[in-house]
Short mmCIF file of C-alpha atoms in Angstrom, two decimals:
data_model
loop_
_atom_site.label_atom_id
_atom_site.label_comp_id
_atom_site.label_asym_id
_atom_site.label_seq_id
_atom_site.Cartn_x
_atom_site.Cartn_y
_atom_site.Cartn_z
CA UNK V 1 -0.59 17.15 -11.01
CA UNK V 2 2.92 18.02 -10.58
CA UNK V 3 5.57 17.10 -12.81
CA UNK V 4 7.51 14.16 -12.06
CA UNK V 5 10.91 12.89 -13.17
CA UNK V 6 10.58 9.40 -14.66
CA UNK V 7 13.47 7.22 -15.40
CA UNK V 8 12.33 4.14 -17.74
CA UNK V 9 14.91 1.50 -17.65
CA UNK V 10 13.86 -1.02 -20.87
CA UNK V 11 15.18 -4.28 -21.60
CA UNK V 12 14.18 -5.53 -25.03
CA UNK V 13 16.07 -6.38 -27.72
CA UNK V 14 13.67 -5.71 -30.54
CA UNK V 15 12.66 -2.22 -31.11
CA UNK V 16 9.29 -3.31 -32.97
CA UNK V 17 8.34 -5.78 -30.59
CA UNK V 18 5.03 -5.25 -28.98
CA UNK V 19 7.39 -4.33 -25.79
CA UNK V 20 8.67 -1.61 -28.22
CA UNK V 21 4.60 -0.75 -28.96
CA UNK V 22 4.59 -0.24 -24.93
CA UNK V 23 7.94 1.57 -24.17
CA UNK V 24 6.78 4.16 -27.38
CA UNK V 25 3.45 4.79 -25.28
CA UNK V 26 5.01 5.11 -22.51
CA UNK V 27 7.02 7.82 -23.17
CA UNK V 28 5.12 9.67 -24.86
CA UNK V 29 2.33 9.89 -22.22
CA UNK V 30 5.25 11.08 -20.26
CA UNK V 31 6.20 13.62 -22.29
CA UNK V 32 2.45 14.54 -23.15
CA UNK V 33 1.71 15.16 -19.52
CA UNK V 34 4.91 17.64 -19.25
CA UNK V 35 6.64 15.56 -17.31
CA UNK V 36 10.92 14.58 -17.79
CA UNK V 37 11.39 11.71 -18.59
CA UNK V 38 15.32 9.41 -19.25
CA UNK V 39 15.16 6.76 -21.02
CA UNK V 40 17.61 3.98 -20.84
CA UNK V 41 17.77 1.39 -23.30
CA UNK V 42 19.78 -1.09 -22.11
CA UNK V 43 20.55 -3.04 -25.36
CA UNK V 44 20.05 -0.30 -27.88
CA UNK V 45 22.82 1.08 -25.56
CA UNK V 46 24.72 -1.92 -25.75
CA UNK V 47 25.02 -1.72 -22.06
CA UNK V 48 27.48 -3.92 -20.18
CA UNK V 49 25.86 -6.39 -17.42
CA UNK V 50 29.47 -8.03 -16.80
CA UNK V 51 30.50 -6.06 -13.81
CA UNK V 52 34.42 -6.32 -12.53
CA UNK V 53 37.26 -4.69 -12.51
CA UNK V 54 36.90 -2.25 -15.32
CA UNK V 55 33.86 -1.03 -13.41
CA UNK V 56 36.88 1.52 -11.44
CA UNK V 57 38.88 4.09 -12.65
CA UNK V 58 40.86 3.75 -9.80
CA UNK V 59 41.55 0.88 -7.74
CA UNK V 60 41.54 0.73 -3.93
CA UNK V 61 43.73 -2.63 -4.39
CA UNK V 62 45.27 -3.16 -7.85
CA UNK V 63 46.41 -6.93 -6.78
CA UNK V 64 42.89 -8.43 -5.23
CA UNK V 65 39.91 -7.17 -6.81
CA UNK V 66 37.07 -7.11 -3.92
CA UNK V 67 33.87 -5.22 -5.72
CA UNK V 68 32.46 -4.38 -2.68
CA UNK V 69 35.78 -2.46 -1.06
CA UNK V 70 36.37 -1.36 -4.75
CA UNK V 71 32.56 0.15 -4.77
CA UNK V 72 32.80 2.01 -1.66
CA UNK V 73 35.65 3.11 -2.90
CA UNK V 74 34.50 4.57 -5.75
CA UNK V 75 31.56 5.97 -4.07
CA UNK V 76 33.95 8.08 -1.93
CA UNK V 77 36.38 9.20 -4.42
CA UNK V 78 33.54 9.21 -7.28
CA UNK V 79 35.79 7.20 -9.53
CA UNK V 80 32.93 4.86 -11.13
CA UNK V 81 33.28 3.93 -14.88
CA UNK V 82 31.31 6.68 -17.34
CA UNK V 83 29.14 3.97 -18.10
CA UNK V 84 28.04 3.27 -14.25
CA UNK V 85 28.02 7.09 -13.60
CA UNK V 86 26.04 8.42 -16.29
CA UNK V 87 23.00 5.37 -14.70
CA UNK V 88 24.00 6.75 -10.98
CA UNK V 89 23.52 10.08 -12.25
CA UNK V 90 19.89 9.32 -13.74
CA UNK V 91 18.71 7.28 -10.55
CA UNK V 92 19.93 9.95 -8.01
CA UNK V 93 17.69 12.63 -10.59
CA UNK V 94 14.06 10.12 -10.66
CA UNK V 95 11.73 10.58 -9.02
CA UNK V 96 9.83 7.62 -9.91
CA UNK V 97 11.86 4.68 -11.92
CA UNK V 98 10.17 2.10 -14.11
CA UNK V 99 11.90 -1.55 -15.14
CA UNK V 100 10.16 -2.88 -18.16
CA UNK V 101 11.42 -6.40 -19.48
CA UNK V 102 10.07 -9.58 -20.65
CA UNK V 103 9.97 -12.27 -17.79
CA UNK V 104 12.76 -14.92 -18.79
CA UNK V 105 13.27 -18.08 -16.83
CA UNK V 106 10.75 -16.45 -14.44
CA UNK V 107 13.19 -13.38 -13.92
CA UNK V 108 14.72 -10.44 -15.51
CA UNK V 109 16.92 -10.72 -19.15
CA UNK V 110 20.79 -10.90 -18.07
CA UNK V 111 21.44 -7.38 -19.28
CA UNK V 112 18.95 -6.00 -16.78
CA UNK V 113 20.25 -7.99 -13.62
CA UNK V 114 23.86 -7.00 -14.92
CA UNK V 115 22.49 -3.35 -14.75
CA UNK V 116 21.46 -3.77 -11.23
CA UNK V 117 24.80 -5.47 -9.90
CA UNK V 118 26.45 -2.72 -11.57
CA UNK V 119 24.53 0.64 -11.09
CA UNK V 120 22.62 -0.57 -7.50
CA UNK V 121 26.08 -0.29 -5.76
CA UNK V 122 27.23 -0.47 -2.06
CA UNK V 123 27.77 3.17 -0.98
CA UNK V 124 25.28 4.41 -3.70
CA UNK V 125 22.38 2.34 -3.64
CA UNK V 126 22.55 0.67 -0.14
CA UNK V 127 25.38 -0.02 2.62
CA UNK V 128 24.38 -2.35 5.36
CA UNK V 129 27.73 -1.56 7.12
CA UNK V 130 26.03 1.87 7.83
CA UNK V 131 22.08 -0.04 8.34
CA UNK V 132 21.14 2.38 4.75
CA UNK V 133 19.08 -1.10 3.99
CA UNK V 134 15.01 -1.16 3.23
CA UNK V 135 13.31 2.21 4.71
CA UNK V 136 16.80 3.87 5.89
CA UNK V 137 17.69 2.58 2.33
CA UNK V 138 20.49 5.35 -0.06
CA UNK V 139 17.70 5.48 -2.23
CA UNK V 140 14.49 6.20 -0.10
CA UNK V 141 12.18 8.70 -1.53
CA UNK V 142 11.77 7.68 -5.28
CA UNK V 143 9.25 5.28 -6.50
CA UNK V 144 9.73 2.13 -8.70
CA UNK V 145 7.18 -0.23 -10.59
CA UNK V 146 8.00 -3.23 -12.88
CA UNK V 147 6.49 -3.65 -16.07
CA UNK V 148 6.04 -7.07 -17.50
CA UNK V 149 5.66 -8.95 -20.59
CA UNK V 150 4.70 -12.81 -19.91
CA UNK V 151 4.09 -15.55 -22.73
CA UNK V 152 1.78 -18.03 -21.01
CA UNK V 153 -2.04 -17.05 -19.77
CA UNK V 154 -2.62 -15.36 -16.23
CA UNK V 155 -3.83 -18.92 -15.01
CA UNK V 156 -0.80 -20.40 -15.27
CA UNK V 157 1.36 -17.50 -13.30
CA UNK V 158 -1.17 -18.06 -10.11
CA UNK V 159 -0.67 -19.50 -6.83
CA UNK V 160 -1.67 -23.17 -8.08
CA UNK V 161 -0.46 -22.45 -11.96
CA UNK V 162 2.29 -24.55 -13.85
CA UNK V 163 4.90 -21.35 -13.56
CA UNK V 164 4.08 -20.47 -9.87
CA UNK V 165 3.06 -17.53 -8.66
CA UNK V 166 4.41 -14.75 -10.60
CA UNK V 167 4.22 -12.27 -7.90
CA UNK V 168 6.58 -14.59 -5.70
CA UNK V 169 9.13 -14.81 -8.81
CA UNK V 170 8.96 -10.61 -8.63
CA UNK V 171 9.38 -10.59 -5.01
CA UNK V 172 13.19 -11.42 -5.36
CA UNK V 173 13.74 -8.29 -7.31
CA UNK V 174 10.62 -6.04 -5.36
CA UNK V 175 12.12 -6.75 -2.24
CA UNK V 176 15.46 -7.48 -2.02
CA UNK V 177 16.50 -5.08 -4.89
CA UNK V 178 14.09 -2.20 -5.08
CA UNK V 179 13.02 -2.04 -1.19
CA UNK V 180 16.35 -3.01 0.14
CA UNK V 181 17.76 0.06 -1.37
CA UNK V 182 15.16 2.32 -0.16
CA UNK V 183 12.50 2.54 -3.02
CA UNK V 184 8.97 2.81 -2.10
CA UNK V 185 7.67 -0.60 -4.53
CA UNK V 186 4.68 -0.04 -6.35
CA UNK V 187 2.17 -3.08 -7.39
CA UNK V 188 3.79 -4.21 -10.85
CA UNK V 189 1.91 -3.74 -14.15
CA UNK V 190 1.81 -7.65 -15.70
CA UNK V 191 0.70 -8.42 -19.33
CA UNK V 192 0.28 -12.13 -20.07
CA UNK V 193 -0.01 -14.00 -23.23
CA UNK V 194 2.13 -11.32 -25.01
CA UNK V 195 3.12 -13.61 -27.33
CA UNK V 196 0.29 -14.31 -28.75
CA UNK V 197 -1.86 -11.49 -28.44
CA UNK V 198 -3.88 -10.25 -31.55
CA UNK V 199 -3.69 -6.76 -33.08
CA UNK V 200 -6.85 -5.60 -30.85
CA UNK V 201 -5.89 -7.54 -28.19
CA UNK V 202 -2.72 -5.67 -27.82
CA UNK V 203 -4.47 -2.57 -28.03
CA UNK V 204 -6.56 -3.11 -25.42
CA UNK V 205 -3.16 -4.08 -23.45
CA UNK V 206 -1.41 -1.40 -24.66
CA UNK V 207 -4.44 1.38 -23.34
CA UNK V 208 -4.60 -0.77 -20.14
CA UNK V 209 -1.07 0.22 -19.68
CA UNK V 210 -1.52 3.93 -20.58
CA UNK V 211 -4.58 4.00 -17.84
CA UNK V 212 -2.38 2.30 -15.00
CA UNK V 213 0.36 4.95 -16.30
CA UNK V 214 -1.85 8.18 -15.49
CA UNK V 215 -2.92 6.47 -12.34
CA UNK V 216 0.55 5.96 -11.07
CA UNK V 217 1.81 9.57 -12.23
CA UNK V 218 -0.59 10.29 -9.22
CA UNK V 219 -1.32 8.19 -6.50
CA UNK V 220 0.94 8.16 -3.64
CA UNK V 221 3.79 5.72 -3.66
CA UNK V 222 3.30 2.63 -0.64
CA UNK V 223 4.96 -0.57 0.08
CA UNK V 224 3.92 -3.18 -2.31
CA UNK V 225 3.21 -6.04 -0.16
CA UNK V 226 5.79 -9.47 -0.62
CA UNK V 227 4.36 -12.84 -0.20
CA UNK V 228 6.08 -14.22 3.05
CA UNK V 229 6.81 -17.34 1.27
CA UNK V 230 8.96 -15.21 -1.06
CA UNK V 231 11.57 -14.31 1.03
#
């Protein structure tokens, strides 16, 4: 198996959280298979999801602040905030990126969305003036997967459950985040009940993760199929 650069983008705010036990894993089964591995912790970083004007060392228009003109901008003149540049520099570097967060209000935590508005930028991630959208995407070649905590049981994330279909509440962020700027979208990893799960329980979830870990380190990236009523 080849070695593979792995960013793993994490979004909890508890380090000794069972999403902690999973993140620790994680990385070390990275690291134990020789491959590089970046880890961003978003709030152990105390990383910024409030994009605006401060996201520009230089401004294309002090008077009107436009963050798309400003974010081409900066993409030309590589003028980004150290904050946004140091993320830039770490996507442009994976080869395979991994989102793990808790699923709140059926989506990401605010500090992970904030992370995409800000680091997912037009002229770096995507530019539909120039069709660089889904396959022709600024991104394209790199792999992503989600990882996800959820509190309730599996029934009630189905088709028929009382949540909805979770893979419909992913598809927003599968779709018209990760394919729309060119990643290939793996199936995501889901672990329900993770609030209540028992010391062996978790275990068991936290080797089940591990195994779909190795697996992904070498299968061959695809399109991760969106339910049509999802977008």
């Amino acid at each position: 198996m080849s070695q593979m650069k792995v960013l793993y983008v994490y979004a909890h705010p508890e380090p000794k959280s069972f999403n902690g036990a999973l993140k620790t894993m994680a990385v070390n089964t990275l690291l134990d298979r020789r491959h590089y591995i970046e880890v961003s912790d978003l709030y152990r970083m105390r990383f910024n999801p409030v994009a605006g004007p401060g996201d520009y060392l230089q401004r294309m228009d002090p008077e009107v602040f436009d963050p798309q003109d400003e974010a081409l901008h900066a993409a030309n003149t590589e003028s980004f905030a150290r904050d946004i540049y140091e993320e830039m520099e770490k996507v442009g570097w994976a080869d395979l990126i991994i989102f793990q967060f808790p699923l709140w209000f059926a989506s990401v935590p605010a500090i992970l969305k904030g992370w995409f508005d800000r680091v997912f930028a037009v002229g770096v991630a995507f530019n539909p003036m120039t069709g660089s959208i889904y396959d022709r995407g600024m991104l394209a070649g790199r792999s992503a997967m989600l990882v996800v905590t959820a509190g309730d049981a599996e029934a009630a994330y189905g088709p028929d459950g009382i949540h909805g279909d979770i893979h419909t509440h992913l598809a927003v962020l599968n779709h018209c985040t990760l394919a729309y700027a060119g990643l290939s979208v793996l199936p995501p990893h889901i672990i329900y009940e993770a609030d209540t799960l028992s010391g062996e329980r978790g275990r068991q979830e936290i080797e089940r993760y591990r195994e779909r870990l190795l697996s992904v380190l070498t299968e061959e990236a695809g399109r991760y199929p969106i339910p049509p009523s999802a977008i």
